[in-house]
Rosetta silent file (secondary structure, phi, psi, omega in degrees, C-alpha in Angstrom):
SEQUENCE: XXXXXXXXXXXXXXXXXXXXXXXXXXXXXXXXXXXXXXXXXXXXXXXXXXXXXXXXXXXXXXXXXXXXXXXXXXXXXXXXXXXXXXXXXXXXXXXXXXXXXXXXXXXXXXXXXXXXXXXXXXXXXXXXXXXXXXXXXXXXXXXXXXXXXXXXXXXXXXXXXXXXXXXXXXXXXXXXXXXXXXXXXXXXXXXXXXXXXXXXXXXXX
SCORE:     score description
SCORE:     0.000 S_00000001
   1 L     0.000  130.051  178.465  -13.995   14.600   24.468 S_00000001
   2 L   -83.293  174.785 -173.665  -17.516   13.696   23.359 S_00000001
   3 H   -64.576  -37.467  179.420  -18.511   13.248   19.716 S_00000001
   4 H   -62.414  -43.536  178.930  -19.980   16.742   19.352 S_00000001
   5 H   -65.690  -41.733  178.874  -16.743   18.325   20.567 S_00000001
   6 H   -63.140  -40.041  179.047  -14.658   16.042   18.350 S_00000001
   7 H   -65.969  -44.039  179.110  -16.831   16.911   15.347 S_00000001
   8 H   -60.586  -42.596  179.464  -16.570   20.646   16.016 S_00000001
   9 H   -61.861  -43.762  178.827  -12.796   20.397   16.296 S_00000001
  10 H   -64.314  -45.691 -177.781  -12.581   18.496   13.009 S_00000001
  11 H   -61.333  -42.303  179.563  -14.925   20.864   11.189 S_00000001
  12 H   -66.868  -41.057  178.497  -12.959   23.915   12.331 S_00000001
  13 H   -65.552  -42.894  178.986   -9.648   22.336   11.354 S_00000001
  14 H   -63.116  -39.855 -179.523  -10.989   21.298    7.958 S_00000001
  15 H   -58.192  -37.326 -179.933  -12.341   24.805    7.325 S_00000001
  16 H   -71.606  -18.550 -179.321   -8.821   26.212    7.732 S_00000001
  17 H   -92.276  -10.063 -178.513   -7.489   23.771    5.126 S_00000001
  18 L   -68.923  133.158  177.097  -10.022   24.727    2.447 S_00000001
  19 L  -129.930  126.169  174.699   -8.505   26.579   -0.510 S_00000001
  20 H    84.467  162.047 -176.016  -10.471   28.191   -3.326 S_00000001
  21 H   -65.818  -33.868 -179.573  -14.164   28.393   -4.180 S_00000001
  22 H   -65.279  -44.129  178.097  -14.464   24.790   -5.410 S_00000001
  23 H   -68.731  -33.095  176.930  -13.186   23.395   -2.122 S_00000001
  24 H   -63.140  -39.972  177.585  -15.392   25.835   -0.228 S_00000001
  25 H   -67.102  -39.241  177.551  -18.419   24.431   -2.059 S_00000001
  26 H   -65.240  -39.464  177.533  -17.268   20.881   -1.315 S_00000001
  27 H   -60.539  -46.568  179.107  -16.814   21.775    2.341 S_00000001
  28 H   -62.636  -39.482  179.842  -20.385   23.119    2.543 S_00000001
  29 H   -64.809  -43.281 -179.839  -21.708   19.995    0.804 S_00000001
  30 H   -67.719  -35.883  176.227  -19.875   17.680    3.215 S_00000001
  31 H   -58.838  -40.769  179.353  -21.106   19.668    6.195 S_00000001
  32 H   -70.669  -40.638 -178.816  -24.665   19.006    5.005 S_00000001
  33 H   -67.442  -36.939 -169.877  -24.007   15.331    4.266 S_00000001
  34 L   -89.518    6.373  179.888  -22.243   14.588    7.533 S_00000001
  35 L   -67.652  166.583 -175.478  -24.847   15.975    9.902 S_00000001
  36 L   -56.539  150.336  176.585  -26.449   13.638   12.434 S_00000001
  37 L   112.944  -61.671  177.609  -28.770   10.897   11.251 S_00000001
  38 L    45.824   71.530  171.557  -26.999    9.684    8.108 S_00000001
  39 L   -65.154  167.092 -174.295  -29.693    7.819    6.162 S_00000001
  40 H   -53.338  -40.330 -177.250  -28.414    5.274    3.594 S_00000001
  41 H   -62.975  -42.172  179.242  -28.304    7.725    0.671 S_00000001
  42 H   -69.897  -36.218  176.676  -26.074   10.164    2.550 S_00000001
  43 H   -61.427  -44.514 -179.581  -23.855    7.336    3.766 S_00000001
  44 H   -62.213  -37.364  178.875  -23.362    6.129    0.210 S_00000001
  45 H   -66.876  -40.529  177.350  -22.411    9.637   -0.887 S_00000001
  46 H   -66.089  -36.192  175.879  -19.848    9.899    1.902 S_00000001
  47 H   -62.561  -37.459  177.285  -18.421    6.515    0.916 S_00000001
  48 H   -63.203  -34.012  176.178  -17.946    7.878   -2.609 S_00000001
  49 H   -61.091  -37.973  179.589  -15.897   10.712   -1.112 S_00000001
  50 H   -69.806  -32.207 -171.825  -13.574    8.091    0.363 S_00000001
  51 H   -89.218  -28.574 -173.592  -13.254    6.176   -2.897 S_00000001
  52 L   -75.459  132.903  177.664  -12.842    8.923   -5.479 S_00000001
  53 L   -68.988  154.126  175.200   -9.248    9.929   -6.352 S_00000001
  54 L    86.039   -2.324  177.759   -8.148   13.510   -5.979 S_00000001
  55 L   -71.496  139.239  176.776  -10.235   14.341   -2.946 S_00000001
  56 L   -65.945  153.679 -175.668   -8.400   16.565   -0.422 S_00000001
  57 H   -60.482  -38.437 -178.599   -7.416   14.867    2.820 S_00000001
  58 H   -61.977  -34.133  179.740   -9.683   17.075    4.929 S_00000001
  59 H   -69.627  -43.785  178.155  -12.691   15.917    2.857 S_00000001
  60 H   -63.321  -37.832  178.994  -11.811   12.249    3.266 S_00000001
  61 H   -66.313  -43.770  178.689  -11.330   12.803    6.988 S_00000001
  62 H   -60.541  -43.946 -179.363  -14.723   14.497    7.380 S_00000001
  63 H   -65.760  -45.483 -178.310  -16.449   11.677    5.490 S_00000001
  64 H   -65.361  -38.885  179.787  -14.649    8.901    7.380 S_00000001
  65 H   -63.170  -47.077 -179.332  -15.319   10.506   10.749 S_00000001
  66 H   -62.384  -43.948  179.805  -19.050   10.834   10.082 S_00000001
  67 H   -66.325  -42.199 -179.739  -19.308    7.268    8.799 S_00000001
  68 H   -62.962  -45.085  179.234  -17.244    5.853   11.648 S_00000001
  69 H   -66.654  -23.062  177.127  -19.292    7.548   14.334 S_00000001
  70 L   -87.626   -1.199  178.339  -22.416    6.223   12.601 S_00000001
  71 L    81.533   18.887 -179.928  -21.041    2.667   12.743 S_00000001
  72 L   -89.809  112.330 -171.895  -20.539    2.289    8.981 S_00000001
  73 H   -73.250   -6.242  175.108  -17.628   -0.113    8.541 S_00000001
  74 H   -67.716  -11.815  177.763  -16.862    1.136    5.043 S_00000001
  75 H   -87.492   -5.471 -169.041  -14.883    3.884    6.783 S_00000001
  76 H   -57.201  -52.732 -174.926  -12.511    1.443    8.484 S_00000001
  77 H   -60.772  -43.252  179.183   -9.555    1.528    6.075 S_00000001
  78 H   -64.218  -41.958 -179.641   -9.515    5.319    5.817 S_00000001
  79 H   -64.601  -37.779  178.048   -9.750    5.735    9.579 S_00000001
  80 H   -66.226  -40.185  175.729   -6.844    3.358   10.171 S_00000001
  81 H   -60.736  -41.178  179.388   -4.717    5.303    7.691 S_00000001
  82 H   -69.878  -31.045  177.574   -5.599    8.514    9.525 S_00000001
  83 H   -63.301  -24.223 -178.686   -4.803    6.896   12.884 S_00000001
  84 L  -102.269   16.063 -176.879   -1.258    6.481   11.592 S_00000001
  85 L   -77.005  154.772 -179.617   -0.993   10.045   10.268 S_00000001
  86 L   -72.433  -19.672 -179.564    1.877   12.333   11.232 S_00000001
  87 L   -91.004  117.266 -175.654   -0.575   15.054   12.369 S_00000001
  88 H   -57.167  -40.328  179.110   -1.761   14.362   15.921 S_00000001
  89 H   -60.206  -35.818  177.657   -5.205   16.015   15.493 S_00000001
  90 H   -68.670  -38.979  176.425   -5.985   13.663   12.603 S_00000001
  91 H   -60.960  -43.812 -178.365   -4.882   10.681   14.693 S_00000001
  92 H   -64.541  -42.310  178.965   -7.127   11.820   17.546 S_00000001
  93 H   -62.502  -44.227  179.710  -10.112   12.312   15.231 S_00000001
  94 H   -65.161  -42.137  179.711   -9.636    8.855   13.703 S_00000001
  95 H   -61.456  -39.926  179.504   -9.243    7.203   17.104 S_00000001
  96 H   -61.503  -46.629 -179.088  -12.482    8.805   18.276 S_00000001
  97 H   -67.980  -40.596  179.659  -14.402    7.491   15.275 S_00000001
  98 H   -62.904  -35.532  179.304  -12.785    4.038   15.432 S_00000001
  99 H   -64.469  -22.726 -178.458  -13.768    3.697   19.087 S_00000001
 100 H  -103.694   -6.167 -174.359  -17.396    4.131   18.006 S_00000001
 101 H   -71.677  -38.110 -179.607  -17.246    2.146   14.785 S_00000001
 102 L    77.385   24.211  179.443  -17.635   -1.292   16.336 S_00000001
 103 L   -89.908  127.769 -177.438  -15.443   -3.045   13.756 S_00000001
 104 L   -65.230  -14.075  178.671  -13.748   -6.202   15.114 S_00000001
 105 L   -80.348  -13.123 -171.112  -10.622   -5.389   13.096 S_00000001
 106 H   -61.572  -47.712 -176.318   -9.994   -2.165   15.001 S_00000001
 107 H   -62.830  -40.579  178.892   -8.106   -3.584   17.973 S_00000001
 108 H   -63.754  -41.344  179.199   -5.765   -5.618   15.783 S_00000001
 109 H   -65.563  -44.224  179.381   -5.006   -2.585   13.642 S_00000001
 110 H   -64.031  -39.444  179.022   -4.393   -0.350   16.657 S_00000001
 111 H   -64.330  -40.311  178.467   -2.154   -2.994   18.248 S_00000001
 112 H   -62.801  -40.266  178.848   -0.100   -3.265   15.061 S_00000001
 113 H   -70.695  -42.102 -177.543    0.427    0.499   14.995 S_00000001
 114 H   -64.809  -35.193 -174.625    1.175    0.774   18.714 S_00000001
 115 H   -93.615   -1.324 -179.279    3.792   -1.979   18.675 S_00000001
 116 L   -74.925  113.722 -176.817    5.542   -0.933   15.459 S_00000001
 117 H   -66.109  -17.437  179.552    9.013    0.267   16.527 S_00000001
 118 H   -85.377   -8.053 -175.848    9.285    2.395   13.389 S_00000001
 119 H  -122.987   25.513 -175.802    6.149    4.367   14.246 S_00000001
 120 H   -56.416  -38.090 -177.411    6.700    5.108   17.928 S_00000001
 121 H   -64.407  -18.218 -177.945    6.270    8.844   17.452 S_00000001
 122 H  -111.720   16.237 -173.143    2.731    8.227   16.170 S_00000001
 123 L   -88.317   -8.210 -173.444    1.708    5.571   18.711 S_00000001
 124 H   -57.992  -50.343 -175.816    0.028    7.827   21.271 S_00000001
 125 H   -75.156  -35.036  169.669   -3.486    7.644   19.852 S_00000001
 126 H   -58.562  -39.028  177.740   -3.353    3.925   18.979 S_00000001
 127 H   -63.794  -45.428  179.591   -2.373    3.302   22.613 S_00000001
 128 H   -65.850  -35.503  177.395   -5.245    5.422   23.892 S_00000001
 129 H   -64.711  -43.414  177.988   -7.616    3.696   21.474 S_00000001
 130 H   -59.724  -37.965  176.998   -6.556    0.268   22.750 S_00000001
 131 H   -64.078  -44.001 -179.171   -7.304    1.430   26.277 S_00000001
 132 H   -65.965  -35.521 -177.191  -10.762    2.648   25.262 S_00000001
 133 H   -72.908  -31.060 -177.219  -11.545   -0.580   23.397 S_00000001
 134 L    51.711   43.475 -177.434  -10.605   -2.878   26.298 S_00000001
 135 L   -89.123  165.817  176.404  -10.090   -5.627   23.714 S_00000001
 136 H   -57.130  -28.163  179.960   -8.132   -8.883   24.158 S_00000001
 137 H   -77.308  -14.233 -168.222   -5.301   -7.248   22.193 S_00000001
 138 H   -65.008  -56.338 -176.385   -5.114   -4.222   24.511 S_00000001
 139 H   -63.532  -48.211  178.062   -3.019   -5.434   27.459 S_00000001
 140 H   -58.293  -40.716 -178.728   -0.477   -7.434   25.390 S_00000001
 141 H   -68.408  -43.750  179.329    0.029   -4.533   22.974 S_00000001
 142 H   -66.080  -38.130  178.707    0.414   -1.910   25.710 S_00000001
 143 H   -65.082  -46.853  179.237    2.762   -4.171   27.656 S_00000001
 144 H   -60.351  -44.624 -178.997    4.921   -4.870   24.611 S_00000001
 145 H   -64.419  -43.843 -179.476    5.074   -1.198   23.694 S_00000001
 146 H   -66.547  -41.621  177.817    5.961   -0.105   27.216 S_00000001
 147 H   -58.703  -43.612  179.510    8.645   -2.777   27.579 S_00000001
 148 H   -65.242  -41.068 -179.957   10.265   -1.625   24.345 S_00000001
 149 H   -66.076  -40.350 -179.331   10.118    2.019   25.362 S_00000001
 150 H   -67.572  -27.060  179.260   11.634    1.362   28.784 S_00000001
 151 H   -82.244  -13.444 -178.285   14.512   -0.526   27.174 S_00000001
 152 L   -73.685  152.149  178.964   15.275    2.351   24.812 S_00000001
 153 L   -64.361  -39.962  177.482   18.100    4.737   25.541 S_00000001
 154 L  -127.965   91.199 -178.764   15.710    7.682   25.191 S_00000001
 155 L   -60.977  150.539  174.504   12.124    6.532   25.753 S_00000001
 156 L   -86.477   94.520 -166.332    9.331    8.380   24.019 S_00000001
 157 H   -60.039  -40.251 -179.827    7.790    9.599   27.258 S_00000001
 158 H   -60.138  -39.351  178.928    4.295   10.642   26.081 S_00000001
 159 H   -71.307  -40.745  177.982    3.651    7.167   24.661 S_00000001
 160 H   -59.668  -43.498  178.899    5.201    5.469   27.698 S_00000001
 161 H   -63.754  -41.371  178.288    2.937    7.484   30.000 S_00000001
 162 H   -62.373  -37.053  176.666   -0.119    6.601   27.896 S_00000001
 163 H   -64.862  -45.576  179.845    0.817    2.910   28.197 S_00000001
 164 H   -60.190  -49.746 -179.354    1.183    3.176   31.964 S_00000001
 165 H   -63.648  -39.356  179.356   -2.131    4.978   32.360 S_00000001
 166 H   -64.564  -43.466  179.057   -3.816    2.575   29.952 S_00000001
 167 H   -64.692  -36.064  175.355   -2.580   -0.504   31.803 S_00000001
 168 H   -64.873  -41.630  179.741   -3.804    0.976   35.047 S_00000001
 169 H   -66.490  -35.027 -178.963   -7.225    1.650   33.538 S_00000001
 170 H   -75.617  -25.107  170.631   -7.434   -1.881   32.134 S_00000001
 171 L    65.345   33.523 -177.987   -6.654   -3.348   35.556 S_00000001
 172 L  -102.319  129.345 -175.943   -5.026   -6.575   34.372 S_00000001
 173 H   -67.163  -13.287  174.972   -2.469   -8.230   36.650 S_00000001
 174 H   -63.356  -16.619 -178.139   -0.370   -9.256   33.658 S_00000001
 175 H   -88.517   -2.997 -174.218    0.887   -5.664   33.669 S_00000001
 176 H   -56.596  -49.366 -174.279    2.400   -5.827   37.161 S_00000001
 177 H   -60.994  -48.361 -177.197    5.934   -6.656   36.066 S_00000001
 178 H   -69.347  -32.814  177.612    6.253   -3.949   33.438 S_00000001
 179 H   -68.903  -34.507  175.407    4.612   -1.353   35.682 S_00000001
 180 H   -66.563  -36.468  175.988    7.101   -2.134   38.433 S_00000001
 181 H   -66.550  -42.483  179.381    9.896   -1.610   35.916 S_00000001
 182 H   -63.085  -30.359 -179.233    8.334    1.670   34.804 S_00000001
 183 L   -61.950  -22.540 -179.601    8.182    2.764   38.420 S_00000001
 184 L   -79.173   -6.977  177.898   11.996    2.933   38.425 S_00000001
 185 L   -98.183  125.946 -171.629   11.923    5.770   35.865 S_00000001
 186 H   -54.211  -40.981 -176.596   11.503    9.140   37.528 S_00000001
 187 H   -70.070  -21.038 -176.122    9.051   10.489   34.937 S_00000001
 188 H  -110.637    0.394 -172.561    6.829    7.433   35.283 S_00000001
 189 H   -59.720  -54.671 -176.979    7.196    6.691   38.995 S_00000001
 190 H   -65.125  -48.460  178.688    4.022    8.343   40.268 S_00000001
 191 H   -64.227  -31.843  177.607    1.717    7.250   37.412 S_00000001
 192 H   -68.237  -39.885  177.213    3.109    3.700   37.597 S_00000001
 193 H   -62.998  -42.039  178.450    2.428    3.559   41.316 S_00000001
 194 H   -65.298  -39.254  178.741   -1.098    4.795   40.688 S_00000001
 195 H   -65.332  -43.415  178.729   -1.587    2.224   37.937 S_00000001
 196 H   -59.897  -37.121 -179.312   -0.377   -0.618   40.162 S_00000001
 197 H   -68.079  -19.697 -177.639   -2.843    0.430   42.832 S_00000001
 198 H   -91.497   -9.679 -173.373   -5.698    0.073   40.335 S_00000001
 199 L   -65.654  145.292  179.166   -4.945   -3.469   39.215 S_00000001
 200 L   -62.939  121.685 -178.748   -7.543   -6.126   39.861 S_00000001
 201 L   -71.786  -10.519 -179.204   -6.454   -8.067   42.958 S_00000001
 202 L   -86.474  118.043 -179.344   -8.115  -11.199   41.630 S_00000001
 203 L   -58.321  141.302  178.217   -5.634  -13.324   39.644 S_00000001
 204 L   -79.154  129.892  178.841   -6.701  -13.972   36.064 S_00000001
 205 L   -70.165    0.000    0.000   -7.413  -17.649   35.374 S_00000001
């Protein structure tokens, strides 16, 4: 999904969460603030939306998304909180913005969320973000997460599949062992085989 599509999806979702005339006015104001370009004055106003107490979550999400896609690192903390949200659309929106933010802390934060055994149900978008970032943390975090999932009595299959696909996309031979283990699980056999076929044949020094 490109940024325009991600923005449209967020805007439509936020519109459905608006309640009452005051929030409707705030929604219209944020729509105007968050449009493309974001000169410093508008960025500062969006940062105030993140900082002020009592703002509805949809407003904070709209502000953080716009700032993140514009590369403003003041959105980082809010986006990481949203990446760990129980609602998958909010996680996806945050991951999209974080991938464009360019903050060096992003990969470490995503790795911490992906590998947290207490947050497995919310790890899908952190895993996909790590794949998109192609950071030094990506392969170790995806490998650790997949190993833990494969050892579980009932693996969380969507996250396991995202790890397999991510390791294949990253093409690092350190993933061979865990991908071969994943290949023994019927639901992951074909994607694991495909991932193994994509790995870089050149050993990493």
